[in-house]
Amino acid sequence: MVGPMSPPSFAVTVDLVVLTIRERALQCLVVKRGSEPFAGRWALPGGFVETDEDLGDAARRELQEETAIGTGLHLEQLGSYGTPGRDPRGPTVTVAYLALAGSLDDPVAGSDAAGASWRGVDAGSAESLAFDHASILADGVDRARSKLEYTPLGAQLCPAEFTVAQLRAVYEVVWGQTLDPRNFHRKVTQTPGFLSPTGRRTTADGGRPAQLYRAGDAGRLHPPITRAHE
Amino acid sequence: MVGPMSPPSFAVTVDLVVLTIRERALQCLVVKRGSEPFAGRWALPGGFVETDEDLGDAARRELQEETAIGTGLHLEQLGSYGTPGRDPRGPTVTVAYLALAGSLDDPVAGSDAAGASWRGVDAGSAESLAFDHASILADGVDRARSKLEYTPLGAQLCPAEFTVAQLRAVYEVVWGQTLDPRNFHRKVTQTPGFLSPTGRRTTADGGRPAQLYRAGDAGRLHPPITRAHE
DNA sequence: GTAATAGTGTCTTTCAGACAATATCGA
DNA sequence: TCGATATTGTCTGAAAGACACTATTAC
C-alpha cells in the first residue's frame, strides 16, 4: 500500500458550439486563434476555466470575451472531451457547450482572438478546425437536430419575432429536408405553448401578410415534431 | 499585456451512475468510501483520471476496480460537474457516466472501496451521498427515463433473455407508472429491431408460458414509446 | 374445473402526410 | 388582373389507448 499521491493535474477548458442560421444555412461561430498552439487557425470559441468558476459561467464568460455575442443565450452542456494528446500543451479536458443564437444578433467582435466569424457547419469546411473541434462541432450539430424534434428550441434560432415560414425555414435548414408548409403550420400553431402570437403582421416576404409570433413557454413538445430519420 | 501564464490546475475524476432493477425498484450502485474526504460515506463509484487515459476508459477502469461489475456494459457520458468547492481536496471536475446493468450481474465486490451495494434512487435515500453525487444521480435517473422513450435500452435493464412482461416491469418501475400489458406487447413486438425472439419459452411467472426475447439491434425507436409527461 | 398470466383482435381517437381551396397582400 | 405567400380545411393512413376475448400453463 502506498501513501496518498497527489492526483494527476489537468487543465480544464470550455468550448462553445454557437449555431445560427445565416444565408439559409446552419452556421457556427468560430474564432481565429491569436496564439499557439494552432495560431492563425480557426477554432471554436473557448478558453481555460478558472479554479473558482463554475463551468457554465466560464462558458458564458469566454463567449462574451471572444465574440461579444449572446447575453441571454440558451446554453446547454454538450459533453466533455479528454482524449490524451488532444491539446499539445498538456493534459486537457474540455467541456463543450451548445448555444443557439437568433439570426439578429450577428455582429461579432474579437478581443481575445484575432478574429471571429460565422462559417457553415458542413463536414468539408469544418475539417480545418483546430484541436478536435471538428468532432465537437459535429456532436453539437447532431444535438441541435435532435433538440428541434422534442423541444421548442427552433424558435431560439429565429429573431425575437418571426413568422411560421421563418421557423419552418429553420427546421428545413437544420434537418436538411423540406417540410410541407401547411402541415408545419398546423403543427406549430396547435401545439400549446410553442408559439405566442404578437398580434402584429409582416409582409416582408411578399404575398399575404403573415402573423408574427414569439417563442412560447413550453419546455418540451408533446408529441414531438417528427422527421425522416435517415 | 502579460506573458503566457500556466493555466489553472484541476484534478479530473469520473463518476458512474450504474442503474439496475432490483426488488421491483430502480437501484443504483454505490460504494462506501475508504478514505478521506467523506470516509465511510456512500458515494457513486469513480476516481481520478490518469493523464494518458481517455475519459471513457477511465470510467470503465474505475467501475472494474471498485465494483467488479460490468464488462460490456453500455456506457454513456452524462455530463460534467465543476462547481467550485464540490471536492474539498481542491479544484476538481468530474465527468459522469451512465450505465444500465441487467438484473443478473448483481454480485458486487469492493477492492478500492470499503464496500459496494445497490440502493434505491428515490430522493430520500440519495440525500446522504458524498460530494454532489445526489445531484449527479438525479441527472442520471432523468436521462435513463428519457432514453427509455426513444431507444431500446430498456432491454439493457433486463437479463440477457427476458419476457415482454419483464421488459414492461422495467418501464413501469423506471417511469413510475403502469402500462397496459396488451398495448405494450403490441408496441414492443411490432417495432422492428427492438426484440429478437429466442424461440424458447418460460413459465417462471405462472400462467401461460411466455416467449423469451433478447435485445434486438435497433438503435432508435420510431416512433418512440410515449409516457405521460408530468 | 379455477386462477393466473400470455397473447390477439377490435374499436375509437389522435395525429401526420398529402393536397385542394381560400385569403390577402404587392405589382 | 396576376403572382406570391399565408392560412384553413379535408381526406387518408398509422399508431396509441381502452378493453373484450382467446390461449396455455399450474393447481
Short mmCIF file of C-alpha atoms (C1' of nucleotides) in Angstrom, two decimals:
data_model
loop_
_atom_site.label_atom_id
_atom_site.label_comp_id
_atom_site.label_asym_id
_atom_site.label_seq_id
_atom_site.Cartn_x
_atom_site.Cartn_y
_atom_site.Cartn_z
CA MET A 1 0.00 0.00 0.00
CA VAL A 2 1.39 3.36 -0.98
CA GLY A 3 0.62 6.65 0.73
CA PRO A 4 -1.70 9.27 -0.73
CA MET A 5 -0.44 10.57 -4.04
CA SER A 6 -1.40 13.93 -5.47
CA PRO A 7 -3.85 13.33 -8.31
CA PRO A 8 -2.83 13.90 -11.93
CA SER A 9 -3.10 17.53 -12.95
CA PHE A 10 -5.20 18.71 -15.88
CA ALA A 11 -6.11 21.96 -17.48
CA VAL A 12 -9.86 22.38 -17.99
CA THR A 13 -11.29 24.40 -20.83
CA VAL A 14 -14.73 25.21 -22.13
CA ASP A 15 -15.53 25.32 -25.83
CA LEU A 16 -18.70 26.62 -27.40
CA VAL A 17 -20.69 25.44 -30.37
CA VAL A 18 -22.79 28.51 -31.18
CA LEU A 19 -25.17 27.87 -34.02
CA THR A 20 -27.28 30.25 -36.03
CA ILE A 21 -29.00 30.42 -39.38
CA ARG A 22 -27.44 32.69 -41.99
CA GLU A 23 -27.89 32.74 -45.71
CA ARG A 24 -30.29 29.84 -45.43
CA ALA A 25 -27.59 27.63 -43.90
CA LEU A 26 -26.68 26.41 -40.45
CA GLN A 27 -23.59 28.30 -39.39
CA CYS A 28 -21.25 28.11 -36.47
CA LEU A 29 -19.30 30.75 -34.61
CA VAL A 30 -15.54 30.37 -34.99
CA VAL A 31 -12.60 32.48 -33.87
CA LYS A 32 -9.16 32.81 -35.38
CA ARG A 33 -6.60 31.80 -32.79
CA GLY A 34 -4.19 34.56 -31.84
CA SER A 35 -1.56 32.42 -30.14
CA GLU A 36 -0.01 28.97 -30.15
CA PRO A 37 -0.93 26.25 -30.47
CA PHE A 38 -2.73 26.46 -33.78
CA ALA A 39 -2.10 30.21 -34.07
CA GLY A 40 -3.90 31.59 -37.10
CA ARG A 41 -6.19 28.57 -37.35
CA TRP A 42 -9.93 28.73 -36.83
CA ALA A 43 -11.35 27.15 -33.69
CA LEU A 44 -14.45 27.10 -31.57
CA PRO A 45 -14.57 29.96 -29.08
CA GLY A 46 -13.46 28.88 -25.63
CA GLY A 47 -10.70 29.01 -23.09
CA PHE A 48 -9.42 27.97 -19.70
CA VAL A 49 -11.71 27.59 -16.73
CA GLU A 50 -10.64 29.33 -13.55
CA THR A 51 -10.50 27.26 -10.37
CA ASP A 52 -13.11 29.39 -8.62
CA GLU A 53 -15.54 29.41 -11.51
CA ASP A 54 -18.47 27.20 -12.44
CA LEU A 55 -18.28 25.51 -15.84
CA GLY A 56 -21.35 27.23 -17.23
CA ASP A 57 -20.14 30.60 -16.02
CA ALA A 58 -16.81 30.02 -17.71
CA ALA A 59 -18.57 29.22 -20.96
CA ARG A 60 -20.62 32.40 -20.78
CA ARG A 61 -17.55 34.46 -19.93
CA GLU A 62 -15.47 33.09 -22.79
CA LEU A 63 -18.26 33.66 -25.23
CA GLN A 64 -18.51 37.23 -24.08
CA GLU A 65 -14.77 37.87 -24.15
CA GLU A 66 -14.07 36.34 -27.53
CA THR A 67 -17.10 37.21 -29.55
CA ALA A 68 -19.24 39.73 -27.64
CA ILE A 69 -22.28 37.65 -28.52
CA GLY A 70 -25.09 36.21 -26.62
CA THR A 71 -26.14 37.71 -23.38
CA GLY A 72 -29.12 35.62 -22.51
CA LEU A 73 -28.42 32.80 -24.92
CA HIS A 74 -29.72 29.36 -24.11
CA LEU A 75 -26.62 27.39 -23.09
CA GLU A 76 -26.60 23.65 -22.70
CA GLN A 77 -23.78 21.30 -21.82
CA LEU A 78 -22.90 19.14 -24.77
CA GLY A 79 -20.21 16.80 -23.49
CA SER A 80 -16.62 16.54 -22.38
CA TYR A 81 -13.59 15.55 -24.39
CA GLY A 82 -10.36 14.30 -22.90
CA THR A 83 -8.56 12.10 -25.38
CA PRO A 84 -4.88 12.13 -24.41
CA GLY A 85 -2.91 14.40 -26.68
CA ARG A 86 -5.88 16.42 -27.86
CA ASP A 87 -4.10 19.58 -26.71
CA PRO A 88 -0.34 19.82 -27.34
CA ARG A 89 0.10 21.96 -24.24
CA GLY A 90 -0.58 19.00 -22.00
CA PRO A 91 -3.40 17.03 -20.41
CA THR A 92 -6.57 18.97 -21.04
CA VAL A 93 -10.23 18.17 -20.65
CA THR A 94 -12.68 20.41 -22.41
CA VAL A 95 -16.33 20.78 -21.55
CA ALA A 96 -18.31 21.71 -24.64
CA TYR A 97 -21.46 23.82 -24.56
CA LEU A 98 -24.12 24.29 -27.20
CA ALA A 99 -25.87 27.60 -27.80
CA LEU A 100 -28.47 28.60 -30.35
CA ALA A 101 -28.40 32.22 -31.49
CA GLY A 102 -31.23 34.12 -33.13
CA SER A 103 -30.46 35.45 -36.57
CA LEU A 104 -30.44 39.05 -35.40
CA ASP A 105 -27.51 39.12 -33.01
CA ASP A 106 -24.90 38.59 -35.68
CA PRO A 107 -22.36 41.40 -35.38
CA VAL A 108 -19.25 39.76 -33.99
CA ALA A 109 -16.24 41.38 -32.36
CA GLY A 110 -12.95 39.79 -31.39
CA SER A 111 -10.99 40.86 -28.32
CA ASP A 112 -9.07 37.88 -27.05
CA ALA A 113 -9.00 36.41 -30.52
CA ALA A 114 -7.54 37.52 -33.82
CA GLY A 115 -10.93 37.39 -35.47
CA ALA A 116 -14.37 35.91 -35.26
CA SER A 117 -16.78 34.84 -37.93
CA TRP A 118 -19.62 32.56 -38.89
CA ARG A 119 -18.99 29.58 -41.12
CA GLY A 120 -21.05 26.72 -42.48
CA VAL A 121 -21.13 23.52 -40.50
CA ASP A 122 -20.85 21.05 -43.37
CA ALA A 123 -18.17 18.44 -42.93
CA GLY A 124 -15.85 19.90 -45.55
CA SER A 125 -15.49 23.34 -44.07
CA ALA A 126 -15.26 22.02 -40.51
CA GLU A 127 -12.26 19.80 -41.22
CA SER A 128 -9.78 22.59 -40.76
CA LEU A 129 -10.74 23.48 -37.20
CA ALA A 130 -8.03 23.34 -34.53
CA PHE A 131 -7.79 20.66 -31.83
CA ASP A 132 -10.64 18.13 -32.00
CA HIS A 133 -13.12 20.91 -32.64
CA ALA A 134 -14.45 19.41 -35.85
CA SER A 135 -15.63 16.43 -33.85
CA ILE A 136 -17.13 18.63 -31.13
CA LEU A 137 -18.92 20.69 -33.76
CA ALA A 138 -20.36 17.55 -35.33
CA ASP A 139 -21.70 16.47 -31.95
CA GLY A 140 -23.22 19.90 -31.45
CA VAL A 141 -25.00 19.82 -34.78
CA ASP A 142 -26.32 16.35 -34.01
CA ARG A 143 -27.61 17.55 -30.67
CA ALA A 144 -29.27 20.57 -32.25
CA ARG A 145 -31.01 18.37 -34.80
CA SER A 146 -32.42 16.20 -32.03
CA LYS A 147 -33.42 19.11 -29.83
CA LEU A 148 -35.55 20.52 -32.61
CA GLU A 149 -37.63 17.37 -32.55
CA TYR A 150 -38.81 17.41 -28.99
CA THR A 151 -38.22 20.94 -27.73
CA PRO A 152 -39.37 24.35 -28.98
CA LEU A 153 -35.74 25.50 -29.31
CA GLY A 154 -36.14 26.07 -33.02
CA ALA A 155 -37.58 29.42 -32.07
CA GLN A 156 -34.20 30.31 -30.50
CA LEU A 157 -32.71 30.25 -33.98
CA CYS A 158 -35.17 32.90 -35.14
CA PRO A 159 -35.29 36.63 -34.45
CA ALA A 160 -37.30 37.66 -31.40
CA GLU A 161 -40.39 37.93 -33.58
CA PHE A 162 -40.82 35.63 -36.51
CA THR A 163 -43.34 34.12 -38.86
CA VAL A 164 -44.25 30.48 -39.18
CA ALA A 165 -42.45 30.45 -42.52
CA GLN A 166 -39.23 31.66 -40.91
CA LEU A 167 -39.50 28.99 -38.26
CA ARG A 168 -40.10 26.40 -40.93
CA ALA A 169 -37.01 27.56 -42.77
CA VAL A 170 -35.01 26.91 -39.60
CA TYR A 171 -36.24 23.35 -39.44
CA GLU A 172 -35.62 22.79 -43.12
CA VAL A 173 -32.08 24.09 -42.91
CA VAL A 174 -31.14 22.22 -39.75
CA TRP A 175 -32.69 18.96 -40.82
CA GLY A 176 -31.78 19.30 -44.47
CA GLN A 177 -35.23 18.38 -45.71
CA THR A 178 -38.23 20.30 -46.93
CA LEU A 179 -41.42 20.33 -44.90
CA ASP A 180 -44.97 20.85 -46.04
CA PRO A 181 -45.87 24.47 -45.18
CA ARG A 182 -49.48 23.66 -44.37
CA ASN A 183 -48.82 20.69 -42.12
CA PHE A 184 -45.98 22.52 -40.40
CA HIS A 185 -48.23 25.49 -39.79
CA ARG A 186 -50.90 23.30 -38.25
CA LYS A 187 -48.37 21.50 -36.09
CA VAL A 188 -46.63 24.50 -34.56
CA THR A 189 -49.69 26.67 -34.12
CA GLN A 190 -51.70 23.94 -32.46
CA THR A 191 -49.02 22.73 -30.07
CA PRO A 192 -49.83 24.54 -26.83
CA GLY A 193 -47.05 26.79 -25.57
CA PHE A 194 -44.88 26.54 -28.67
CA LEU A 195 -45.72 29.93 -30.14
CA SER A 196 -47.28 33.02 -28.67
CA PRO A 197 -48.87 35.40 -31.18
CA THR A 198 -47.90 39.04 -31.01
CA GLY A 199 -50.92 40.26 -32.92
CA ARG A 200 -48.64 42.01 -35.39
CA ARG A 201 -48.22 41.01 -39.01
CA THR A 202 -45.46 41.38 -41.54
CA THR A 203 -45.47 41.47 -45.26
CA ALA A 204 -41.72 41.31 -45.70
CA ASP A 205 -41.81 38.03 -47.58
CA GLY A 206 -44.30 39.13 -50.21
CA GLY A 207 -47.71 37.61 -50.53
CA ARG A 208 -50.32 37.64 -47.85
CA PRO A 209 -49.10 39.20 -44.58
CA ALA A 210 -48.05 36.63 -42.01
CA GLN A 211 -48.71 36.61 -38.29
CA LEU A 212 -45.73 37.39 -36.09
CA TYR A 213 -45.04 35.13 -33.15
CA ARG A 214 -42.53 34.92 -30.37
CA ALA A 215 -41.29 31.83 -28.57
CA GLY A 216 -43.83 30.35 -26.17
CA ASP A 217 -43.19 28.89 -22.76
CA ALA A 218 -43.42 25.17 -23.49
CA GLY A 219 -40.47 23.19 -22.20
CA ARG A 220 -41.00 20.08 -24.25
CA LEU A 221 -43.08 19.18 -27.28
CA HIS A 222 -45.78 16.54 -26.98
CA PRO A 223 -45.90 14.83 -29.30
CA PRO A 224 -42.54 15.70 -30.91
CA ILE A 225 -42.13 17.05 -34.41
CA THR A 226 -41.05 14.11 -36.49
CA ARG A 227 -38.52 14.00 -39.24
CA ALA A 228 -37.47 11.23 -41.57
CA HIS A 229 -34.63 9.57 -39.67
CA GLU A 230 -32.02 8.54 -42.22
CA MET B 1 -0.48 42.51 -21.87
CA VAL B 2 1.02 39.83 -19.66
CA GLY B 3 3.07 36.90 -20.80
CA PRO B 4 1.78 33.35 -21.06
CA MET B 5 0.60 32.05 -17.72
CA SER B 6 0.31 28.40 -16.88
CA PRO B 7 -3.36 27.51 -16.87
CA PRO B 8 -5.21 26.74 -13.63
CA SER B 9 -4.70 23.18 -12.49
CA PHE B 10 -7.56 20.78 -11.87
CA ALA B 11 -7.99 17.19 -10.89
CA VAL B 12 -10.33 15.30 -13.19
CA THR B 13 -12.43 12.41 -11.98
CA VAL B 14 -15.03 10.13 -13.46
CA ASP B 15 -18.14 9.06 -11.56
CA LEU B 16 -20.59 6.40 -12.58
CA VAL B 17 -24.33 6.19 -12.26
CA VAL B 18 -24.95 2.47 -12.68
CA LEU B 19 -28.64 1.64 -12.63
CA THR B 20 -30.40 -1.67 -12.39
CA ILE B 21 -33.76 -3.05 -11.37
CA ARG B 22 -33.90 -4.95 -8.10
CA GLU B 23 -36.85 -5.80 -5.94
CA ARG B 24 -39.11 -4.06 -8.42
CA ALA B 25 -37.30 -0.76 -7.87
CA LEU B 26 -34.73 1.28 -9.73
CA GLN B 27 -31.48 0.93 -7.85
CA CYS B 28 -28.07 2.50 -8.14
CA LEU B 29 -24.61 1.17 -7.47
CA VAL B 30 -22.87 2.90 -4.56
CA VAL B 31 -19.58 2.30 -2.78
CA LYS B 32 -18.57 3.08 0.76
CA ARG B 33 -15.61 5.42 0.74
CA GLY B 34 -12.49 4.01 2.36
CA SER B 35 -10.56 7.26 2.71
CA GLU B 36 -11.00 10.97 3.21
CA PRO B 37 -12.80 13.04 2.27
CA PHE B 38 -16.18 11.60 3.22
CA ALA B 39 -14.58 8.37 4.55
CA GLY B 40 -17.28 5.89 5.50
CA ARG B 41 -19.92 7.72 3.45
CA TRP B 42 -21.63 6.22 0.43
CA ALA B 43 -20.76 7.65 -2.95
CA LEU B 44 -21.01 6.86 -6.63
CA PRO B 45 -18.17 4.67 -7.86
CA GLY B 46 -15.45 6.68 -9.55
CA GLY B 47 -11.98 8.08 -9.22
CA PHE B 48 -9.17 10.09 -10.73
CA VAL B 49 -8.48 10.08 -14.44
CA GLU B 50 -4.87 9.47 -15.47
CA THR B 51 -3.29 11.95 -17.86
CA ASP B 52 -2.69 9.33 -20.53
CA GLU B 53 -6.18 7.88 -20.38
CA ASP B 54 -9.36 8.58 -22.27
CA LEU B 55 -12.37 9.57 -20.17
CA GLY B 56 -14.48 6.59 -21.17
CA ASP B 57 -11.61 4.22 -20.48
CA ALA B 58 -11.16 5.72 -17.05
CA ALA B 59 -14.84 5.21 -16.30
CA ARG B 60 -14.64 1.57 -17.32
CA ARG B 61 -11.48 1.02 -15.29
CA GLU B 62 -12.91 2.57 -12.14
CA LEU B 63 -16.06 0.56 -12.43
CA GLN B 64 -14.00 -2.58 -12.73
CA GLU B 65 -11.67 -1.73 -9.85
CA GLU B 66 -14.30 -0.65 -7.38
CA THR B 67 -17.16 -2.98 -8.06
CA ALA B 68 -16.07 -5.76 -10.42
CA ILE B 69 -19.24 -5.20 -12.43
CA GLY B 70 -19.99 -4.60 -15.98
CA THR B 71 -17.67 -5.83 -18.60
CA GLY B 72 -19.55 -4.94 -21.71
CA LEU B 73 -21.97 -2.54 -20.12
CA HIS B 74 -23.43 0.23 -22.24
CA LEU B 75 -21.66 3.38 -21.03
CA GLU B 76 -22.80 6.85 -21.95
CA GLN B 77 -21.48 10.23 -20.93
CA LEU B 78 -23.94 12.00 -18.72
CA GLY B 79 -22.38 15.39 -18.04
CA SER B 80 -19.63 17.21 -16.23
CA TYR B 81 -19.74 18.92 -12.86
CA GLY B 82 -17.28 21.54 -11.73
CA THR B 83 -18.90 23.79 -9.15
CA PRO B 84 -16.09 25.36 -7.13
CA GLY B 85 -15.74 23.66 -3.77
CA ARG B 86 -17.52 20.47 -4.82
CA ASP B 87 -14.45 18.49 -3.72
CA PRO B 88 -12.66 19.62 -0.52
CA ARG B 89 -9.34 18.38 -1.88
CA GLY B 90 -9.24 21.21 -4.40
CA PRO B 91 -10.45 22.19 -7.85
CA THR B 92 -11.97 19.10 -9.38
CA VAL B 93 -14.09 18.49 -12.43
CA THR B 94 -15.90 15.21 -12.64
CA VAL B 95 -17.22 13.63 -15.79
CA ALA B 96 -20.24 11.47 -15.02
CA TYR B 97 -21.18 8.37 -16.98
CA LEU B 98 -24.42 6.46 -17.06
CA ALA B 99 -24.61 2.69 -17.33
CA LEU B 100 -27.57 0.33 -17.32
CA ALA B 101 -26.98 -3.11 -15.85
CA GLY B 102 -29.08 -6.21 -16.44
CA SER B 103 -30.60 -7.72 -13.37
CA LEU B 104 -28.32 -10.75 -13.48
CA ASP B 105 -24.91 -9.25 -12.91
CA ASP B 106 -25.56 -8.24 -9.35
CA PRO B 107 -22.81 -9.73 -7.19
CA VAL B 108 -20.63 -6.81 -6.19
CA ALA B 109 -17.12 -6.82 -4.79
CA GLY B 110 -15.14 -3.97 -3.34
CA SER B 111 -11.37 -3.66 -3.75
CA ASP B 112 -10.52 0.01 -3.74
CA ALA B 113 -13.58 0.74 -1.68
CA ALA B 114 -14.70 -0.29 1.78
CA GLY B 115 -17.89 -1.78 0.39
CA ALA B 116 -20.28 -1.73 -2.52
CA SER B 117 -24.02 -2.13 -2.69
CA TRP B 118 -27.21 -1.32 -4.51
CA ARG B 119 -29.59 1.25 -3.11
CA GLY B 120 -32.85 2.82 -4.22
CA VAL B 121 -32.68 6.04 -6.20
CA ASP B 122 -35.54 7.87 -4.53
CA ALA B 123 -34.68 11.35 -3.33
CA GLY B 124 -34.72 10.44 0.34
CA SER B 125 -32.11 7.73 0.23
CA ALA B 126 -29.89 9.64 -2.20
CA GLU B 127 -29.56 12.67 0.06
CA SER B 128 -26.74 11.17 2.06
CA LEU B 129 -24.37 10.61 -0.86
CA ALA B 130 -20.93 12.23 -0.70
CA PHE B 131 -19.85 15.22 -2.79
CA ASP B 132 -22.56 16.38 -5.21
CA HIS B 133 -23.38 12.80 -6.09
CA ALA B 134 -27.05 13.10 -5.19
CA SER B 135 -27.41 15.69 -7.92
CA ILE B 136 -25.47 13.59 -10.42
CA LEU B 137 -27.61 10.59 -9.59
CA ALA B 138 -30.77 12.61 -10.17
CA ASP B 139 -29.49 13.67 -13.58
CA GLY B 140 -28.68 10.04 -14.39
CA VAL B 141 -32.15 8.88 -13.49
CA ASP B 142 -33.67 11.64 -15.61
CA ARG B 143 -31.52 10.62 -18.53
CA ALA B 144 -32.47 6.98 -18.14
CA ARG B 145 -36.14 7.86 -18.13
CA SER B 146 -35.75 9.75 -21.39
CA LYS B 147 -33.61 7.10 -23.05
CA LEU B 148 -36.32 4.53 -22.48
CA GLU B 149 -38.65 6.57 -24.62
CA TYR B 150 -36.71 6.68 -27.83
CA THR B 151 -34.13 3.92 -27.58
CA PRO B 152 -34.39 0.18 -26.93
CA LEU B 153 -32.14 0.49 -23.86
CA GLY B 154 -34.86 -0.80 -21.59
CA ALA B 155 -33.70 -4.24 -22.63
CA GLN B 156 -30.30 -3.48 -21.07
CA LEU B 157 -32.00 -3.41 -17.68
CA CYS B 158 -33.25 -6.96 -18.19
CA PRO B 159 -31.39 -10.27 -18.03
CA ALA B 160 -29.91 -11.47 -21.30
CA GLU B 161 -33.16 -13.29 -22.05
CA PHE B 162 -36.42 -11.87 -20.86
CA THR B 163 -40.14 -11.87 -21.40
CA VAL B 164 -42.27 -8.97 -22.54
CA ALA B 165 -43.71 -8.80 -19.04
CA GLN B 166 -40.23 -8.38 -17.54
CA LEU B 167 -39.49 -5.62 -20.00
CA ARG B 168 -42.75 -3.95 -19.17
CA ALA B 169 -41.90 -4.12 -15.47
CA VAL B 170 -38.69 -2.22 -16.26
CA TYR B 171 -40.62 0.57 -17.93
CA GLU B 172 -43.17 0.69 -15.14
CA VAL B 173 -40.52 0.92 -12.46
CA VAL B 174 -38.38 3.50 -14.22
CA TRP B 175 -41.27 5.68 -15.25
CA GLY B 176 -43.30 5.10 -12.11
CA GLN B 177 -46.49 4.43 -14.00
CA THR B 178 -48.39 1.33 -15.02
CA LEU B 179 -48.70 0.40 -18.66
CA ASP B 180 -51.36 -1.62 -20.40
CA PRO B 181 -49.89 -5.11 -20.90
CA ARG B 182 -51.63 -5.66 -24.23
CA ASN B 183 -50.74 -2.36 -25.83
CA PHE B 184 -47.20 -2.63 -24.55
CA HIS B 185 -46.89 -6.10 -26.00
CA ARG B 186 -48.10 -4.89 -29.36
CA LYS B 187 -45.78 -1.92 -29.32
CA VAL B 188 -42.53 -3.72 -28.49
CA THR B 189 -43.11 -6.81 -30.59
CA GLN B 190 -44.10 -4.84 -33.65
CA THR B 191 -41.28 -2.30 -33.53
CA PRO B 192 -38.68 -3.72 -35.92
CA GLY B 193 -35.34 -4.45 -34.29
CA PHE B 194 -36.45 -3.91 -30.73
CA LEU B 195 -36.73 -7.56 -29.71
CA SER B 196 -35.36 -10.71 -31.22
CA PRO B 197 -37.20 -13.90 -30.26
CA THR B 198 -35.12 -16.79 -28.97
CA GLY B 199 -37.76 -19.41 -29.66
CA ARG B 200 -37.60 -20.51 -26.04
CA ARG B 201 -40.38 -20.03 -23.52
CA THR B 202 -40.53 -19.71 -19.79
CA THR B 203 -43.24 -20.42 -17.32
CA ALA B 204 -41.46 -18.89 -14.34
CA ASP B 205 -44.14 -16.29 -13.77
CA GLY B 206 -47.06 -18.72 -13.67
CA GLY B 207 -49.83 -18.71 -16.19
CA ARG B 208 -49.34 -19.28 -19.85
CA PRO B 209 -45.66 -19.68 -20.83
CA ALA B 210 -44.15 -16.52 -22.25
CA GLN B 211 -41.82 -16.12 -25.21
CA LEU B 212 -38.23 -15.30 -24.35
CA TYR B 213 -36.55 -12.48 -26.23
CA ARG B 214 -33.16 -10.87 -26.30
CA ALA B 215 -32.33 -7.28 -27.17
CA GLY B 216 -32.58 -6.52 -30.88
CA ASP B 217 -30.29 -4.36 -32.96
CA ALA B 218 -32.37 -1.23 -33.35
CA GLY B 219 -30.53 1.94 -32.45
CA ARG B 220 -33.51 4.21 -32.07
CA LEU B 221 -37.24 3.72 -31.72
CA HIS B 222 -39.56 5.15 -34.37
CA PRO B 223 -41.96 6.24 -33.24
CA PRO B 224 -40.89 6.46 -29.59
CA ILE B 225 -42.69 4.83 -26.71
CA THR B 226 -44.70 7.57 -25.08
CA ARG B 227 -45.30 8.17 -21.45
CA ALA B 228 -47.50 10.65 -19.66
CA HIS B 229 -45.12 13.59 -19.13
CA GLU B 230 -45.91 15.15 -15.74
"C1'" DG C 1 -62.74 -27.15 -13.18
"C1'" DT C 2 -60.21 -22.15 -11.28
"C1'" DA C 3 -56.52 -18.79 -11.12
"C1'" DA C 4 -53.08 -16.63 -13.42
"C1'" DT C 5 -50.55 -14.78 -17.00
"C1'" DA C 6 -49.68 -14.51 -22.33
"C1'" DG C 7 -51.14 -13.02 -26.45
"C1'" DT C 8 -54.73 -11.46 -30.30
"C1'" DG C 9 -58.31 -8.59 -32.14
"C1'" DT C 10 -61.32 -4.59 -32.38
"C1'" DC C 11 -62.98 -0.01 -31.83
"C1'" DT C 12 -62.03 4.84 -31.22
"C1'" DT C 13 -59.28 8.86 -31.17
"C1'" DT C 14 -55.41 11.43 -32.24
"C1'" DC C 15 -52.23 12.96 -35.40
"C1'" DA C 16 -49.14 13.07 -39.50
"C1'" DG C 17 -48.93 13.34 -44.61
"C1'" DA C 18 -50.92 14.76 -48.93
"C1'" DC C 19 -53.10 18.28 -51.06
"C1'" DA C 20 -57.48 21.29 -52.52
"C1'" DA C 21 -59.30 25.60 -51.63
"C1'" DT C 22 -59.46 30.23 -49.92
"C1'" DA C 23 -57.36 34.81 -48.12
"C1'" DT C 24 -54.61 38.91 -48.57
"C1'" DC C 25 -51.02 41.28 -49.85
"C1'" DG C 26 -47.80 43.91 -53.96
"C1'" DA C 27 -47.26 44.99 -58.67
"C1'" DT D 1 -55.85 41.43 -63.17
"C1'" DC D 2 -51.68 38.01 -61.68
"C1'" DG D 3 -48.13 36.14 -58.71
"C1'" DA D 4 -46.79 35.06 -54.31
"C1'" DT D 5 -47.29 33.62 -49.78
"C1'" DA D 6 -50.48 32.63 -45.65
"C1'" DT D 7 -53.99 30.06 -43.68
"C1'" DT D 8 -57.89 26.86 -43.37
"C1'" DG D 9 -59.94 22.59 -44.39
"C1'" DT D 10 -60.49 17.76 -45.92
"C1'" DC D 11 -59.28 13.07 -46.65
"C1'" DT D 12 -56.42 9.07 -45.52
"C1'" DG D 13 -53.44 6.02 -43.14
"C1'" DA D 14 -50.54 4.98 -38.99
"C1'" DA D 15 -50.47 4.27 -34.46
"C1'" DA D 16 -51.94 4.86 -29.39
"C1'" DG D 17 -55.44 3.98 -25.68
"C1'" DA D 18 -59.14 1.22 -23.96
"C1'" DC D 19 -60.59 -3.15 -23.42
"C1'" DA D 20 -63.10 -7.86 -24.92
"C1'" DC D 21 -61.60 -12.15 -25.89
"C1'" DT D 22 -58.85 -16.38 -26.56
"C1'" DA D 23 -54.66 -19.47 -25.26
"C1'" DT D 24 -51.85 -22.16 -22.19
"C1'" DT D 25 -49.91 -23.24 -18.21
"C1'" DA D 26 -50.24 -24.85 -12.67
"C1'" DC D 27 -53.15 -26.23 -9.24
#
